[in-house]
């Protein structure tokens, strides 16, 4: 059974004693931080973001700098993660790659989950030609070779086009979820409160956003979490094969690809970037699982 910290119980009890009803946000937050998994995932993800975006401010080297007196040097006081064959600082490059991967992951998750929610709910609510058209588009994108298309369009992903790269990844991650949302929307629209809203003349779009999508919150949170991980891994894979974020910028995938050639005799060129990638995916999955349980306590127990 999921348990909450004593302070959370005290806050909720105080609300009850004063006649106030705890907001849904406070209840979900209490459930989330009441689990060891939630606290660990949040702390790990916050630490990664802090390291990726604040770390360069205190790092002695920039990701564009090269130390011509230190080629392929192991970690030291002057180069915390060592250097590459070019004299570039591995610590600065890893932080830059983490910035790109985390940014791409969050952008893709927001866009793809939002598209899946809108397309699936509208298809399931309106049915008819709306349903057929939207599901035809989803089926078409499902059969297209996503990796091949992204590889062909990689020349468009020059430096400074991170948003375009994220939108392209999101284009291929919403279809399956939209079909699940469609099926659940068809069931939700038959509930009494939705029928009552229709009878009272509430516009369909308002019904969808106020009554349908809130009932799909746990599903959408899990989907967004999976999409963050999928986007980070896809970006890493594309960059590994040279089709992702393009030079002069850097990504974790490019670092891992370059470091794999020297991992045996210079492990610092590979393992730091790989370790950050593993920690990022782990943190996102921990946060997603805990959020799912917090939004829908019946779906799982506390940890």
mmCIF file of N, CA and C in Angstrom, residues 13-95:
data_model
loop_
_atom_site.group_PDB
_atom_site.id
_atom_site.type_symbol
_atom_site.label_atom_id
_atom_site.label_comp_id
_atom_site.label_asym_id
_atom_site.label_seq_id
_atom_site.Cartn_x
_atom_site.Cartn_y
_atom_site.Cartn_z
ATOM 1 N N UNK A 13 -4.849 16.507 6.541
ATOM 2 C CA UNK A 13 -5.729 16.503 7.709
ATOM 3 C C UNK A 13 -6.103 17.927 8.119
ATOM 4 N N UNK A 14 -5.142 18.852 8.009
ATOM 5 C CA UNK A 14 -5.433 20.240 8.340
ATOM 6 C C UNK A 14 -6.454 20.830 7.380
ATOM 7 N N UNK A 15 -6.322 20.480 6.104
ATOM 8 C CA UNK A 15 -7.318 20.937 5.140
ATOM 9 C C UNK A 15 -8.695 20.412 5.484
ATOM 10 N N UNK A 16 -8.745 19.127 5.844
ATOM 11 C CA UNK A 16 -10.035 18.535 6.188
ATOM 12 C C UNK A 16 -10.620 19.185 7.433
ATOM 13 N N UNK A 17 -9.767 19.474 8.429
ATOM 14 C CA UNK A 17 -10.249 20.076 9.655
ATOM 15 C C UNK A 17 -10.750 21.491 9.463
ATOM 16 N N UNK A 18 -10.166 22.201 8.498
ATOM 17 C CA UNK A 18 -10.583 23.576 8.261
ATOM 18 C C UNK A 18 -11.703 23.684 7.253
ATOM 19 N N UNK A 19 -12.143 22.552 6.739
ATOM 20 C CA UNK A 19 -13.240 22.557 5.780
ATOM 21 C C UNK A 19 -12.784 22.773 4.354
ATOM 22 N N UNK A 20 -11.490 22.882 4.121
ATOM 23 C CA UNK A 20 -10.991 23.052 2.770
ATOM 24 C C UNK A 20 -10.781 21.693 2.109
ATOM 25 N N UNK A 21 -11.056 21.653 0.806
ATOM 26 C CA UNK A 21 -10.834 20.429 0.035
ATOM 27 C C UNK A 21 -9.476 20.538 -0.644
ATOM 28 N N UNK A 22 -8.552 19.609 -0.372
ATOM 29 C CA UNK A 22 -7.235 19.675 -1.011
ATOM 30 C C UNK A 22 -7.367 19.674 -2.532
ATOM 31 N N UNK A 23 -6.593 20.526 -3.201
ATOM 32 C CA UNK A 23 -6.637 20.561 -4.658
ATOM 33 C C UNK A 23 -6.049 19.273 -5.214
ATOM 34 N N UNK A 24 -6.437 18.976 -6.462
ATOM 35 C CA UNK A 24 -5.943 17.756 -7.099
ATOM 36 C C UNK A 24 -4.426 17.805 -7.244
ATOM 37 N N UNK A 25 -3.902 18.998 -7.516
ATOM 38 C CA UNK A 25 -2.453 19.127 -7.669
ATOM 39 C C UNK A 25 -1.724 18.750 -6.384
ATOM 40 N N UNK A 26 -2.248 19.212 -5.221
ATOM 41 C CA UNK A 26 -1.604 18.894 -3.950
ATOM 42 C C UNK A 26 -1.711 17.410 -3.622
ATOM 43 N N UNK A 27 -2.847 16.831 -3.953
ATOM 44 C CA UNK A 27 -3.018 15.401 -3.678
ATOM 45 C C UNK A 27 -2.066 14.576 -4.536
ATOM 46 N N UNK A 28 -1.985 14.920 -5.842
ATOM 47 C CA UNK A 28 -1.089 14.188 -6.743
ATOM 48 C C UNK A 28 0.362 14.374 -6.312
ATOM 49 N N UNK A 29 0.726 15.613 -5.927
ATOM 50 C CA UNK A 29 2.097 15.863 -5.476
ATOM 51 C C UNK A 29 2.415 15.067 -4.213
ATOM 52 N N UNK A 30 1.426 14.972 -3.292
ATOM 53 C CA UNK A 30 1.642 14.201 -2.064
ATOM 54 C C UNK A 30 1.852 12.725 -2.379
ATOM 55 N N UNK A 31 1.063 12.199 -3.307
ATOM 56 C CA UNK A 31 1.239 10.795 -3.689
ATOM 57 C C UNK A 31 2.577 10.572 -4.380
ATOM 58 N N UNK A 32 2.948 11.523 -5.248
ATOM 59 C CA UNK A 32 4.187 11.370 -6.008
ATOM 60 C C UNK A 32 5.397 11.375 -5.088
ATOM 61 N N UNK A 33 5.509 12.397 -4.251
ATOM 62 C CA UNK A 33 6.670 12.502 -3.370
ATOM 63 C C UNK A 33 6.568 11.574 -2.159
ATOM 64 N N UNK A 34 5.429 10.904 -2.021
ATOM 65 C CA UNK A 34 5.289 9.928 -0.947
ATOM 66 C C UNK A 34 5.918 8.594 -1.273
ATOM 67 N N UNK A 35 6.390 8.419 -2.504
ATOM 68 C CA UNK A 35 7.043 7.168 -2.890
ATOM 69 C C UNK A 35 8.544 7.384 -3.026
ATOM 70 N N UNK A 36 9.309 6.380 -2.651
ATOM 71 C CA UNK A 36 10.764 6.455 -2.780
ATOM 72 C C UNK A 36 11.160 6.577 -4.246
ATOM 73 N N UNK A 37 10.430 5.887 -5.105
ATOM 74 C CA UNK A 37 10.738 5.930 -6.533
ATOM 75 C C UNK A 37 10.534 7.327 -7.094
ATOM 76 N N UNK A 38 9.437 7.984 -6.687
ATOM 77 C CA UNK A 38 9.174 9.331 -7.164
ATOM 78 C C UNK A 38 10.233 10.318 -6.724
ATOM 79 N N UNK A 39 10.611 10.244 -5.448
ATOM 80 C CA UNK A 39 11.636 11.158 -4.945
ATOM 81 C C UNK A 39 12.980 10.927 -5.635
ATOM 82 N N UNK A 40 13.329 9.660 -5.825
ATOM 83 C CA UNK A 40 14.600 9.347 -6.471
ATOM 84 C C UNK A 40 14.613 9.826 -7.920
ATOM 85 N N UNK A 41 13.538 9.544 -8.655
ATOM 86 C CA UNK A 41 13.472 9.952 -10.055
ATOM 87 C C UNK A 41 13.504 11.465 -10.207
ATOM 88 N N UNK A 42 12.750 12.173 -9.363
ATOM 89 C CA UNK A 42 12.718 13.632 -9.439
ATOM 90 C C UNK A 42 14.091 14.213 -9.111
ATOM 91 N N UNK A 43 14.718 13.700 -8.054
ATOM 92 C CA UNK A 43 16.033 14.216 -7.659
ATOM 93 C C UNK A 43 17.071 13.965 -8.750
ATOM 94 N N UNK A 44 17.024 12.771 -9.347
ATOM 95 C CA UNK A 44 17.992 12.429 -10.386
ATOM 96 C C UNK A 44 17.788 13.291 -11.628
ATOM 97 N N UNK A 45 16.520 13.486 -12.016
ATOM 98 C CA UNK A 45 16.234 14.302 -13.198
ATOM 99 C C UNK A 45 16.600 15.763 -12.956
ATOM 100 N N UNK A 46 16.279 16.275 -11.764
ATOM 101 C CA UNK A 46 16.636 17.659 -11.438
ATOM 102 C C UNK A 46 18.149 17.840 -11.429
ATOM 103 N N UNK A 47 18.869 16.845 -10.912
ATOM 104 C CA UNK A 47 20.329 16.915 -10.882
ATOM 105 C C UNK A 47 20.908 16.929 -12.296
ATOM 106 N N UNK A 48 20.329 16.117 -13.184
ATOM 107 C CA UNK A 48 20.810 16.091 -14.564
ATOM 108 C C UNK A 48 20.578 17.420 -15.261
ATOM 109 N N UNK A 49 19.387 18.003 -15.061
ATOM 110 C CA UNK A 49 19.104 19.300 -15.662
ATOM 111 C C UNK A 49 20.038 20.370 -15.100
ATOM 112 N N UNK A 50 20.243 20.350 -13.795
ATOM 113 C CA UNK A 50 21.137 21.330 -13.171
ATOM 114 C C UNK A 50 22.549 21.186 -13.709
ATOM 115 N N UNK A 51 23.006 19.947 -13.817
ATOM 116 C CA UNK A 51 24.360 19.698 -14.315
ATOM 117 C C UNK A 51 24.488 20.122 -15.775
ATOM 118 N N UNK A 52 23.470 19.809 -16.593
ATOM 119 C CA UNK A 52 23.552 20.096 -18.023
ATOM 120 C C UNK A 52 23.514 21.589 -18.323
ATOM 121 N N UNK A 53 22.676 22.337 -17.598
ATOM 122 C CA UNK A 53 22.483 23.740 -17.956
ATOM 123 C C UNK A 53 23.252 24.710 -17.063
ATOM 124 N N UNK A 54 23.577 24.302 -15.837
ATOM 125 C CA UNK A 54 24.364 25.181 -14.964
ATOM 126 C C UNK A 54 25.832 24.773 -14.931
ATOM 127 N N UNK A 55 26.114 23.507 -15.260
ATOM 128 C CA UNK A 55 27.488 23.027 -15.239
ATOM 129 C C UNK A 55 28.436 23.828 -16.111
ATOM 130 N N UNK A 56 28.029 24.186 -17.351
ATOM 131 C CA UNK A 56 28.953 24.956 -18.203
ATOM 132 C C UNK A 56 29.368 26.297 -17.618
ATOM 133 N N UNK A 57 28.571 26.826 -16.691
ATOM 134 C CA UNK A 57 28.906 28.118 -16.099
ATOM 135 C C UNK A 57 30.121 28.027 -15.178
ATOM 136 N N UNK A 58 30.360 26.850 -14.613
ATOM 137 C CA UNK A 58 31.493 26.681 -13.690
ATOM 138 C C UNK A 58 32.604 25.829 -14.300
ATOM 139 N N UNK A 59 32.360 25.268 -15.473
ATOM 140 C CA UNK A 59 33.381 24.422 -16.108
ATOM 141 C C UNK A 59 34.526 25.287 -16.629
ATOM 142 N N UNK A 60 35.743 24.817 -16.498
ATOM 143 C CA UNK A 60 36.888 25.624 -16.958
ATOM 144 C C UNK A 60 37.024 25.689 -18.478
ATOM 145 N N UNK A 61 36.333 24.787 -19.184
ATOM 146 C CA UNK A 61 36.444 24.737 -20.641
ATOM 147 C C UNK A 61 35.062 24.773 -21.279
ATOM 148 N N UNK A 62 34.969 25.337 -22.477
ATOM 149 C CA UNK A 62 33.742 25.310 -23.275
ATOM 150 C C UNK A 62 33.790 24.123 -24.226
ATOM 151 N N UNK A 63 32.623 23.723 -24.735
ATOM 152 C CA UNK A 63 32.606 22.576 -25.658
ATOM 153 C C UNK A 63 33.267 22.900 -26.994
ATOM 154 N N UNK A 64 33.499 24.177 -27.275
ATOM 155 C CA UNK A 64 34.183 24.561 -28.517
ATOM 156 C C UNK A 64 35.686 24.747 -28.324
ATOM 157 N N UNK A 65 36.142 24.727 -27.070
ATOM 158 C CA UNK A 65 37.566 24.937 -26.800
ATOM 159 C C UNK A 65 38.375 23.677 -27.093
ATOM 160 N N UNK A 66 39.628 23.882 -27.421
ATOM 161 C CA UNK A 66 40.560 22.776 -27.615
ATOM 162 C C UNK A 66 41.862 23.082 -26.892
ATOM 163 N N UNK A 67 42.344 22.114 -26.158
ATOM 164 C CA UNK A 67 43.602 22.258 -25.438
ATOM 165 C C UNK A 67 44.680 21.503 -26.231
ATOM 166 N N UNK A 68 45.509 22.254 -26.945
ATOM 167 C CA UNK A 68 46.492 21.625 -27.825
ATOM 168 C C UNK A 68 47.686 21.052 -27.069
ATOM 169 N N UNK A 69 47.662 21.211 -25.754
ATOM 170 C CA UNK A 69 48.720 20.599 -24.941
ATOM 171 C C UNK A 69 48.228 19.338 -24.238
ATOM 172 N N UNK A 70 46.966 18.952 -24.518
ATOM 173 C CA UNK A 70 46.397 17.775 -23.838
ATOM 174 C C UNK A 70 45.541 16.988 -24.820
ATOM 175 N N UNK A 71 46.187 16.070 -25.545
ATOM 176 C CA UNK A 71 45.462 15.208 -26.471
ATOM 177 C C UNK A 71 45.245 13.838 -25.826
ATOM 178 N N UNK A 72 43.994 13.394 -25.802
ATOM 179 C CA UNK A 72 43.656 12.076 -25.264
ATOM 180 C C UNK A 72 44.216 11.883 -23.845
ATOM 181 N N UNK A 73 43.988 12.876 -22.996
ATOM 182 C CA UNK A 73 44.450 12.794 -21.623
ATOM 183 C C UNK A 73 43.344 12.240 -20.730
ATOM 184 N N UNK A 74 43.669 11.438 -19.725
ATOM 185 C CA UNK A 74 42.656 10.922 -18.796
ATOM 186 C C UNK A 74 42.159 12.041 -17.885
ATOM 187 N N UNK A 75 41.106 11.769 -17.117
ATOM 188 C CA UNK A 75 40.574 12.799 -16.196
ATOM 189 C C UNK A 75 41.657 13.339 -15.274
ATOM 190 N N UNK A 76 41.600 14.666 -15.097
ATOM 191 C CA UNK A 76 42.591 15.335 -14.255
ATOM 192 C C UNK A 76 41.972 16.587 -13.656
ATOM 193 N N UNK A 77 42.758 17.338 -12.904
ATOM 194 C CA UNK A 77 42.260 18.562 -12.277
ATOM 195 C C UNK A 77 41.906 19.619 -13.312
ATOM 196 N N UNK A 78 42.594 19.632 -14.434
ATOM 197 C CA UNK A 78 42.314 20.628 -15.474
ATOM 198 C C UNK A 78 41.246 20.168 -16.449
ATOM 199 N N UNK A 79 41.113 18.863 -16.644
ATOM 200 C CA UNK A 79 40.079 18.296 -17.514
ATOM 201 C C UNK A 79 39.372 17.191 -16.723
ATOM 202 N N UNK A 80 38.234 17.535 -16.147
ATOM 203 C CA UNK A 80 37.577 16.650 -15.173
ATOM 204 C C UNK A 80 37.176 15.301 -15.764
ATOM 205 N N UNK A 81 36.775 15.263 -17.025
ATOM 206 C CA UNK A 81 36.405 14.007 -17.684
ATOM 207 C C UNK A 81 37.434 13.593 -18.726
ATOM 208 N N UNK A 82 38.595 14.235 -18.750
ATOM 209 C CA UNK A 82 39.602 13.919 -19.745
ATOM 210 C C UNK A 82 39.397 14.684 -21.039
ATOM 211 N N UNK A 83 40.150 14.314 -22.061
ATOM 212 C CA UNK A 83 40.066 14.992 -23.364
ATOM 213 C C UNK A 83 39.989 13.972 -24.495
ATOM 214 N N UNK A 84 39.609 14.460 -25.672
ATOM 215 C CA UNK A 84 39.544 13.637 -26.879
ATOM 216 C C UNK A 84 40.837 13.776 -27.676
ATOM 217 N N UNK A 85 40.846 13.102 -28.839
ATOM 218 C CA UNK A 85 42.027 13.191 -29.706
ATOM 219 C C UNK A 85 42.284 14.622 -30.161
ATOM 220 N N UNK A 86 41.228 15.421 -30.246
ATOM 221 C CA UNK A 86 41.344 16.806 -30.719
ATOM 222 C C UNK A 86 41.722 17.780 -29.608
ATOM 223 N N UNK A 87 41.766 17.305 -28.360
ATOM 224 C CA UNK A 87 42.028 18.185 -27.235
ATOM 225 C C UNK A 87 40.775 18.797 -26.644
ATOM 226 N N UNK A 88 39.618 18.399 -27.159
ATOM 227 C CA UNK A 88 38.357 18.915 -26.632
ATOM 228 C C UNK A 88 38.078 18.326 -25.251
ATOM 229 N N UNK A 89 37.465 19.116 -24.397
ATOM 230 C CA UNK A 89 37.177 18.700 -23.025
ATOM 231 C C UNK A 89 35.936 17.811 -22.989
ATOM 232 N N UNK A 90 36.072 16.589 -22.497
ATOM 233 C CA UNK A 90 34.962 15.634 -22.488
ATOM 234 C C UNK A 90 33.846 16.093 -21.560
ATOM 235 N N UNK A 91 34.178 16.720 -20.450
ATOM 236 C CA UNK A 91 33.152 17.206 -19.528
ATOM 237 C C UNK A 91 32.255 18.239 -20.208
ATOM 238 N N UNK A 92 32.844 19.217 -20.871
ATOM 239 C CA UNK A 92 32.061 20.246 -21.553
ATOM 240 C C UNK A 92 31.230 19.649 -22.690
ATOM 241 N N UNK A 93 31.814 18.720 -23.442
ATOM 242 C CA UNK A 93 31.083 18.084 -24.542
ATOM 243 C C UNK A 93 29.922 17.248 -24.016
ATOM 244 N N UNK A 94 30.127 16.538 -22.918
ATOM 245 C CA UNK A 94 29.052 15.718 -22.342
ATOM 246 C C UNK A 94 27.903 16.577 -21.863
ATOM 247 N N UNK A 95 28.205 17.704 -21.224
ATOM 248 C CA UNK A 95 27.139 18.601 -20.776
ATOM 249 C C UNK A 95 26.376 19.178 -21.964
#
